[in-house]
Coordinates of C-alpha atoms in Angstrom, one line a residue:
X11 CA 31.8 -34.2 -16.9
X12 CA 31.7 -31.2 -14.9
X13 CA 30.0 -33.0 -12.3
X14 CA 32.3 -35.8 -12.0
X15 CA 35.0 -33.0 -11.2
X16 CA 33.3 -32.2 -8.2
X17 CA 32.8 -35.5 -7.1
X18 CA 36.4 -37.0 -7.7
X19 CA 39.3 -36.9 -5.1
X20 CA 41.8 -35.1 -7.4
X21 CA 44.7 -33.6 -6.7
X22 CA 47.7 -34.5 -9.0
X23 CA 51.5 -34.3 -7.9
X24 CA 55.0 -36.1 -7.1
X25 CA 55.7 -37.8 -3.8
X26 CA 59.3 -36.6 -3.7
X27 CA 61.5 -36.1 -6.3
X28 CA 61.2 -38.1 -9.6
X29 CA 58.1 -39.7 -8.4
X30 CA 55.7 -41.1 -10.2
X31 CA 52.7 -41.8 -7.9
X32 CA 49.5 -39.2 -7.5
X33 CA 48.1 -38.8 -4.1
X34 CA 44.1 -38.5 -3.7
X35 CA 43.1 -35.5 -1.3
X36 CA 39.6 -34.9 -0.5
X37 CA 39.0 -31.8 -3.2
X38 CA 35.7 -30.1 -3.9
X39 CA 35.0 -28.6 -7.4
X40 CA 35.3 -25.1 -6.3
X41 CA 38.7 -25.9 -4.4
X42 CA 40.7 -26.7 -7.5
X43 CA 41.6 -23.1 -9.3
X44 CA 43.4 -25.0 -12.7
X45 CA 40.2 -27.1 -13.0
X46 CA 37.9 -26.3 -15.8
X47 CA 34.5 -27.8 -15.1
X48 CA 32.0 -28.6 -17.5
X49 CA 29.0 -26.8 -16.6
X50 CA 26.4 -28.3 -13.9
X51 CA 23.2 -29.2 -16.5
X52 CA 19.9 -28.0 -15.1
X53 CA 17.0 -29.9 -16.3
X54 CA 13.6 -28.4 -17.7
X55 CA 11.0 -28.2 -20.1
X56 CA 10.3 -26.3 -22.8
X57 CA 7.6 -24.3 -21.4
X58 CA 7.3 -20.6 -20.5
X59 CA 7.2 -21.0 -16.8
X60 CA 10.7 -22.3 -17.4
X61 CA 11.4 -19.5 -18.6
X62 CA 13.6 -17.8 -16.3
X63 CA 15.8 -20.8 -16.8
X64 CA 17.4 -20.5 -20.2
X65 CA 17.6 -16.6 -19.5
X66 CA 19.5 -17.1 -16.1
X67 CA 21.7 -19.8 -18.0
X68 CA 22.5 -17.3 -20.9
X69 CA 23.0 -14.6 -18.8
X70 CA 25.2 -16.7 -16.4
X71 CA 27.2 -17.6 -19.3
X72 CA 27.8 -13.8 -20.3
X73 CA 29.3 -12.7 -17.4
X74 CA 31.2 -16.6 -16.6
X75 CA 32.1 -18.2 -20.3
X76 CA 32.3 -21.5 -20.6
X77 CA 36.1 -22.6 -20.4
X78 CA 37.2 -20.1 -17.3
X79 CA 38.7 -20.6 -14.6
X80 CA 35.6 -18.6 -12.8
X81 CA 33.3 -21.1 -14.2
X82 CA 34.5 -24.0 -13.0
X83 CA 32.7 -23.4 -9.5
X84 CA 29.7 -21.3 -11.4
X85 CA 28.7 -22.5 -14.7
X86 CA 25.0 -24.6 -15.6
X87 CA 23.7 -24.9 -18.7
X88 CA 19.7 -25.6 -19.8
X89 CA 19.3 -29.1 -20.4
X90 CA 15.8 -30.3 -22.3
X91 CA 13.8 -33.1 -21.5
X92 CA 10.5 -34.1 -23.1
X93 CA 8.5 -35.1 -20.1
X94 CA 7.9 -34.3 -16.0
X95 CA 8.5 -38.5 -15.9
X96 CA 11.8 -38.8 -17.5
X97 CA 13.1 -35.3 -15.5
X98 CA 12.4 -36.7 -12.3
X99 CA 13.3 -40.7 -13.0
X100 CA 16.8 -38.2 -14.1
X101 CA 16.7 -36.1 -10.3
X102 CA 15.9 -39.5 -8.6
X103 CA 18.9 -41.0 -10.3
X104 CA 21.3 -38.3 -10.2
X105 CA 22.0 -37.9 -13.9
X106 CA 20.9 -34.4 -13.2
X107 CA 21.5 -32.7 -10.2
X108 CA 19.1 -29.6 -10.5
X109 CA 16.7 -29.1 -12.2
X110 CA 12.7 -26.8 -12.7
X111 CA 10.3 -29.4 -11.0
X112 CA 6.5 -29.0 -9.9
X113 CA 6.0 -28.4 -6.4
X114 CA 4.2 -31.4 -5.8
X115 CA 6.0 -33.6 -7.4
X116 CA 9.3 -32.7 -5.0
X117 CA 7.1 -32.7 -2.4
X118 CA 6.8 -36.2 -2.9
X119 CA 9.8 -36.8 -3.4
X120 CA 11.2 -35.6 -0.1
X121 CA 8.6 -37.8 1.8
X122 CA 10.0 -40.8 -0.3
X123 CA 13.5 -39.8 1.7
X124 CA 14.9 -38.4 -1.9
X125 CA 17.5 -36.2 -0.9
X126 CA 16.3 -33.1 -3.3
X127 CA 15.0 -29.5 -2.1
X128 CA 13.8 -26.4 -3.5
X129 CA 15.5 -23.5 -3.9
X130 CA 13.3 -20.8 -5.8
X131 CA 10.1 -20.3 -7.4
X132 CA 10.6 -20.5 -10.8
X133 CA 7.5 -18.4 -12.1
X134 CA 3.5 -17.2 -11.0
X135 CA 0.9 -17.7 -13.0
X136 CA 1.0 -19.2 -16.5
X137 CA -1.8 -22.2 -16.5
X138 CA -5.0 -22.1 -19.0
X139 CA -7.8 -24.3 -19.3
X140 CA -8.8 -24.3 -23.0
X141 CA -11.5 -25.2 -24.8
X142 CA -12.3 -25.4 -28.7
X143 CA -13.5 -21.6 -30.2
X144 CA -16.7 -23.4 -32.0
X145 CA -17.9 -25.0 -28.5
X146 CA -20.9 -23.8 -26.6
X147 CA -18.3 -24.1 -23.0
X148 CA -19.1 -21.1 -21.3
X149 CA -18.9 -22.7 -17.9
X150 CA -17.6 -26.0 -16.1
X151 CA -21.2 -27.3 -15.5
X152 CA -21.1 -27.4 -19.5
X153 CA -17.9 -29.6 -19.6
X154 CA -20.0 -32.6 -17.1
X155 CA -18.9 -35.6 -18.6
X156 CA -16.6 -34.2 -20.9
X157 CA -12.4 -35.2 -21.5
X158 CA -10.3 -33.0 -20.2
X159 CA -6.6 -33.2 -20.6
X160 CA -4.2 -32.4 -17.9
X161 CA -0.3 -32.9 -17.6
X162 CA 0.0 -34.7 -14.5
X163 CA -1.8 -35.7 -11.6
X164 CA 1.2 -34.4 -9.6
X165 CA 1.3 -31.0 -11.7
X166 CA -0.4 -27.8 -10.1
X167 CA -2.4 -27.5 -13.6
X168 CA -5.1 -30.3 -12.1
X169 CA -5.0 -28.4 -8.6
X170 CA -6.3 -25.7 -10.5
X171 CA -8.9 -27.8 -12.6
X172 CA -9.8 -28.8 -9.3
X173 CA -10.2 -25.5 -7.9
X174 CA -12.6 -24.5 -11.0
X175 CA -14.4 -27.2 -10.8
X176 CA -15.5 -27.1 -7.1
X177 CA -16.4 -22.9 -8.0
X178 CA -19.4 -24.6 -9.9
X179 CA -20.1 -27.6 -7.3
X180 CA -18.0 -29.8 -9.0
X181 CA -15.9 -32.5 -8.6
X182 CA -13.1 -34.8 -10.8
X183 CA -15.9 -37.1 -11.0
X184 CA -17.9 -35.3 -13.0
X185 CA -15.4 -34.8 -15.8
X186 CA -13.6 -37.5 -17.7
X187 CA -9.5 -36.6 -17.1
X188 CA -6.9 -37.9 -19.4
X189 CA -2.8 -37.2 -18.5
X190 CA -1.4 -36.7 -21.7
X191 CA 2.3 -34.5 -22.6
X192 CA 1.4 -30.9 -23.3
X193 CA 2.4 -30.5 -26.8
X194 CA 0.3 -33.4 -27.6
X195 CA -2.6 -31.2 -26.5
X196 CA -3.6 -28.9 -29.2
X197 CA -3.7 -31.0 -31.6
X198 CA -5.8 -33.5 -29.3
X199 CA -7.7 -30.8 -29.1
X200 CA -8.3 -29.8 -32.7
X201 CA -9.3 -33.5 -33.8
X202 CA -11.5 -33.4 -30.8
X203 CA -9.6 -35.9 -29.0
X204 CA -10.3 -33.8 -26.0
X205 CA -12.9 -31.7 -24.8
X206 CA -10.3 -29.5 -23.0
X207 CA -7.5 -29.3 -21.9
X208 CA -5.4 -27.6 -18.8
X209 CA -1.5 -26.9 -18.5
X210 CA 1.2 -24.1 -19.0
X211 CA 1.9 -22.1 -21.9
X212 CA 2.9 -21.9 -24.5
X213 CA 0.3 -24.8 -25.5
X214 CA -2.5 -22.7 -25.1
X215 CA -1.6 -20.3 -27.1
X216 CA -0.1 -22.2 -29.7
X217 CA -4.0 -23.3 -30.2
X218 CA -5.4 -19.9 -29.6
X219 CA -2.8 -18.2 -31.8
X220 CA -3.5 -20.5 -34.8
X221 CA -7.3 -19.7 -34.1
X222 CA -9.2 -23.0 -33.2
X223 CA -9.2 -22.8 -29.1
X224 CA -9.9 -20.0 -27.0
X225 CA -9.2 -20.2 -23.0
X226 CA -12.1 -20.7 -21.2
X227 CA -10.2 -19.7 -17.7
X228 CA -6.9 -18.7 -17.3
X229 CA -4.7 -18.4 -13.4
X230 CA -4.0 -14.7 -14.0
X231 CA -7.8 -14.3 -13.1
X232 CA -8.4 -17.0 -10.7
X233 CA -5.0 -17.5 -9.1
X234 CA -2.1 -15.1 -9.5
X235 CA 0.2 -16.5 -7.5
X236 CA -0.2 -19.3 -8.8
X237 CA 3.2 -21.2 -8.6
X238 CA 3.7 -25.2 -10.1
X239 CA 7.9 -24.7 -11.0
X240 CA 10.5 -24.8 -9.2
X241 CA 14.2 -25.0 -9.4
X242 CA 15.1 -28.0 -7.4
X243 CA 18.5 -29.4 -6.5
X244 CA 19.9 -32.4 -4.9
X245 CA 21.2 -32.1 -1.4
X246 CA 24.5 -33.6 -2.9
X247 CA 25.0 -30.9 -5.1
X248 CA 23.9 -28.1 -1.9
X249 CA 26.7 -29.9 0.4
X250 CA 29.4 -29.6 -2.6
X251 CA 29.1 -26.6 -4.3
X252 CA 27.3 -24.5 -2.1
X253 CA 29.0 -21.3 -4.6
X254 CA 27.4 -22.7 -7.5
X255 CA 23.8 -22.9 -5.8
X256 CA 23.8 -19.8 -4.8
X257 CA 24.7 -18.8 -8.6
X258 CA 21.9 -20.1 -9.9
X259 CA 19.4 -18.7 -7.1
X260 CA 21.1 -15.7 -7.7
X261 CA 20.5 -15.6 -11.6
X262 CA 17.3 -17.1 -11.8
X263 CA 15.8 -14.4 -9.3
X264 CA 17.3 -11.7 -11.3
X265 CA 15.7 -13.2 -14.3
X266 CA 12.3 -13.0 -13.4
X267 CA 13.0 -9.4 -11.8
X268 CA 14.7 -8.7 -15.8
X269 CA 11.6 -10.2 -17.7
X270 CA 8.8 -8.3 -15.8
X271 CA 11.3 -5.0 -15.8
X272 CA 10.5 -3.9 -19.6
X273 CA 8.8 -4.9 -22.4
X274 CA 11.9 -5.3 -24.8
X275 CA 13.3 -7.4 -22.3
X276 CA 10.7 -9.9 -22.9
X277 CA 11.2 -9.8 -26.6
X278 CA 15.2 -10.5 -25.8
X279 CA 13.5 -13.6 -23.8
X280 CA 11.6 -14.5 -26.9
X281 CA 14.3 -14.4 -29.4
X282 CA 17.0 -16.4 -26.8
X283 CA 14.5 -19.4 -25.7
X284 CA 13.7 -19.6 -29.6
X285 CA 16.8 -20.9 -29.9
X286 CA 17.8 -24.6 -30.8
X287 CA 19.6 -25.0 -27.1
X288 CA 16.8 -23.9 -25.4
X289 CA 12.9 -24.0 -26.1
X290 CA 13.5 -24.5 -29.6
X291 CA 10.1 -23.2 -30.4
X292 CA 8.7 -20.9 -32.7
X293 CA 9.3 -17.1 -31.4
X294 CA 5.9 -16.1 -32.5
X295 CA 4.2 -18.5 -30.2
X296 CA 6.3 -17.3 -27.3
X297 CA 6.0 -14.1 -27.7
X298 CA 1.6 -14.7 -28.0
X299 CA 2.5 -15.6 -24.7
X300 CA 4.4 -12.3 -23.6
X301 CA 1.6 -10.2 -25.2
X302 CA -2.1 -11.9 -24.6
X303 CA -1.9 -10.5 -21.8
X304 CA 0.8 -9.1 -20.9
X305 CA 0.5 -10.7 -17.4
X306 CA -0.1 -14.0 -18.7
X307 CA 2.8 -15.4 -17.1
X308 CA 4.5 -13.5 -14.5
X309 CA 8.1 -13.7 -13.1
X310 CA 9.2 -10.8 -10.7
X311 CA 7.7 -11.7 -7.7
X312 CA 9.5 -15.4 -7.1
X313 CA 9.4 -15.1 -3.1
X314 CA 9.2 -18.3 -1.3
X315 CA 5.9 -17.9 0.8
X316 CA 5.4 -20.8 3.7
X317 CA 1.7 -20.5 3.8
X318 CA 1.4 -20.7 0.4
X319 CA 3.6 -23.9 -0.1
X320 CA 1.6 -25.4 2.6
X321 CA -1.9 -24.7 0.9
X322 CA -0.7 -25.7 -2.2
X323 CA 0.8 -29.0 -0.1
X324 CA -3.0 -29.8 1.7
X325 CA -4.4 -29.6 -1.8
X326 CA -2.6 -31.9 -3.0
X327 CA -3.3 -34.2 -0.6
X328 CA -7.0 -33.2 -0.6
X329 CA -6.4 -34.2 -4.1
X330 CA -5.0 -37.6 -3.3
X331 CA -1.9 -36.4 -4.9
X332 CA 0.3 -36.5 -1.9
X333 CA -0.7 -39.4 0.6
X334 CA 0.3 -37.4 3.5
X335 CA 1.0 -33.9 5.0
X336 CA 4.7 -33.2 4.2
X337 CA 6.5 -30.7 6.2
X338 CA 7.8 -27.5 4.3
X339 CA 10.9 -28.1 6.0
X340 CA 11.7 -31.2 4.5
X341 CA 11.3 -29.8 0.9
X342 CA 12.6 -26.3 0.9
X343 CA 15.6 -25.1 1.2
X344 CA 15.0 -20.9 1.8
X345 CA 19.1 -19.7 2.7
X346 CA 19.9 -19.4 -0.7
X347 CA 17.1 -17.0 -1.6
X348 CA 17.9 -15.3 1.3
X349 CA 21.2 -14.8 0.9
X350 CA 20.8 -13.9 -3.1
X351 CA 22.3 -10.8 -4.4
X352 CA 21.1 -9.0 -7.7
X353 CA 23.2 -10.9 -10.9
X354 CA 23.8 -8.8 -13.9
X355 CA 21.3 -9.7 -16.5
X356 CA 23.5 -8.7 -19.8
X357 CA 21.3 -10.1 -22.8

């Protein structure tokens, strides 16, 4: 595995003439030119505020293919996973060394002394809260007692339910919430399973593209800079392969710049996270998503704000999410989106 390349002393050779023995020399990945490395997986979901992932990955692969020399220090690749749970039991672990988390959740994990930081936003906007087309919900105070479906306490999805809730006096109290996996949702949803439910596209419009949900409030109106993903690595990987890092900060910021720049470049998105390596979704779905509205889910601005980490930090602890005030320092990492240069986006 490429990541056992980087973590091995290698260095192969004769002591003296005719001899057999190797000699192990401290080596990191990026140190051994005839090395081919297998590229560094980065995990994710299959949702559209991943996006930027699978396009930074493809595009990374364009310019450094698989099998060169050049990337054995820069190459990742998109790995899928099902769940937030099983992603970060594989960042706690190390099966994964990077990987699109929510906020929160790392923030947690770096008060639990997990040696992971962020990097780079991975999206803005993106969250719904949707409701069935044939129900009288015009308003929270409507939903009062009602199930509503959310991803995770530890996603940004409830801080929003949260925030809509309180607009109307409300509270989590007065609502019934359920965590249940976001594909699950629409059809929770259509059998009335839930009343509602609240998490990132393209689950939303999955149900309001086949014509049975509508959203009832959506985070490009109520909170544009909205931010719940994040590309997340572990300090390991930082203190290794610093090159590669930067790489992927590099792509994944010129990503979101690419898929905001046009319109056809969004449809190239479409087409490439359709794909059975990536989203493996139906393209028509994604791009509902691209189109209704176009500004649905946004990607060009990813900069890392303080003040907005922090507020989104002290809600989660309002929330009882976090169980204490964590440090931004602790959890983000800013060089490497400081020190980023434009990649080359050749889809």
């Amino acid at each position: 595995m490429g990541r056992e390349v980087g973590r091995r002393w290698l260095v192969r050779g004769a002591l003296g003439a005719g001899a057999a023995a190797a000699v192990a020399l401290p080596a990191r990945r990026w140190l051994i030119p005839e090395a081919v490395a297998e590229p560094i997986a980065v995990g994710g979901l299959a949702v559209t505020c991943n996006l930027t992932l699978p396009v930074a990955c493809a595009a990374n692969q364009a310019a450094n293919p698989f099998g060169t020399q050049d990337a054995a220090q820069l190459a990742f690749k998109f790995a899928k996973f099902g769940g937030w749970p099983e992603l970060k039991e594989s960042l706690m672990s190390g099966d994964v060394e990077a990987a699109y988390m929510l906020a929160p959740l790392v923030m947690d994990l770096a008060d639990k002394k997990v040696p992971v930081k962020i990097v780079s936003i991975g999206h803005r906007s993106g969250a719904v809260i949707m409701v069935r087309t044939d129900s009288s919900y015009r308003s929270f105070r409507s939903l009062a007692g009602k199930r509503i479906a959310i991803p995770s306490r530890f996603a940004v999805d409830f801080l929003f339910l949260r925030k809509m809730l309180a607009n109307e006096g409300m509270t989590p109290a007065d609502v019934e919430i359920v965590e249940m996996a976001p594909a699950d949702m629409p059809a929770a949803l259509y059998v009335k399973g839930v009343d509602a439910y609240c998490t990132g596209e393209p689950f939303g419009a999955a149900a309001q593209r086949a014509g049975y949900a509508r959203p009832l409030r959506m985070t490009r109106d109520e909170w544009p800079r909205y931010m719940c993903c994040v590309l997340t690595v572990r300090e390991e990987l930082i203190a290794s392969n610093r090159p590669l890092v930067q790489n992927m900060v590099n792509y994944v910021l010129a990503a979101g710049a690419w898929l905001d720049g046009q319109r056809k470049n969004r449809e190239t998105a479409v087409q490439l996270a359709a794909k059975t390596e990536y989203f493996n979704q139906d393209p028509n779905i994604l791009r509902f998503v691209m189109d209704n509205p176009e500004d649905r889910v946004t990607y060009g601005d990813l900069r890392m704000v303080p003040g907005e980490f922090d507020d989104l930090m002290h809600q989660a602890v309002d929330a009882g999410t976090l169980k204490q005030a964590v440090p931004y320092a602790s959890y983000v990492d800013e060089s490497f989106a400081r020190a980023a240069r434009p990649a080359s986006i050749a889809l």
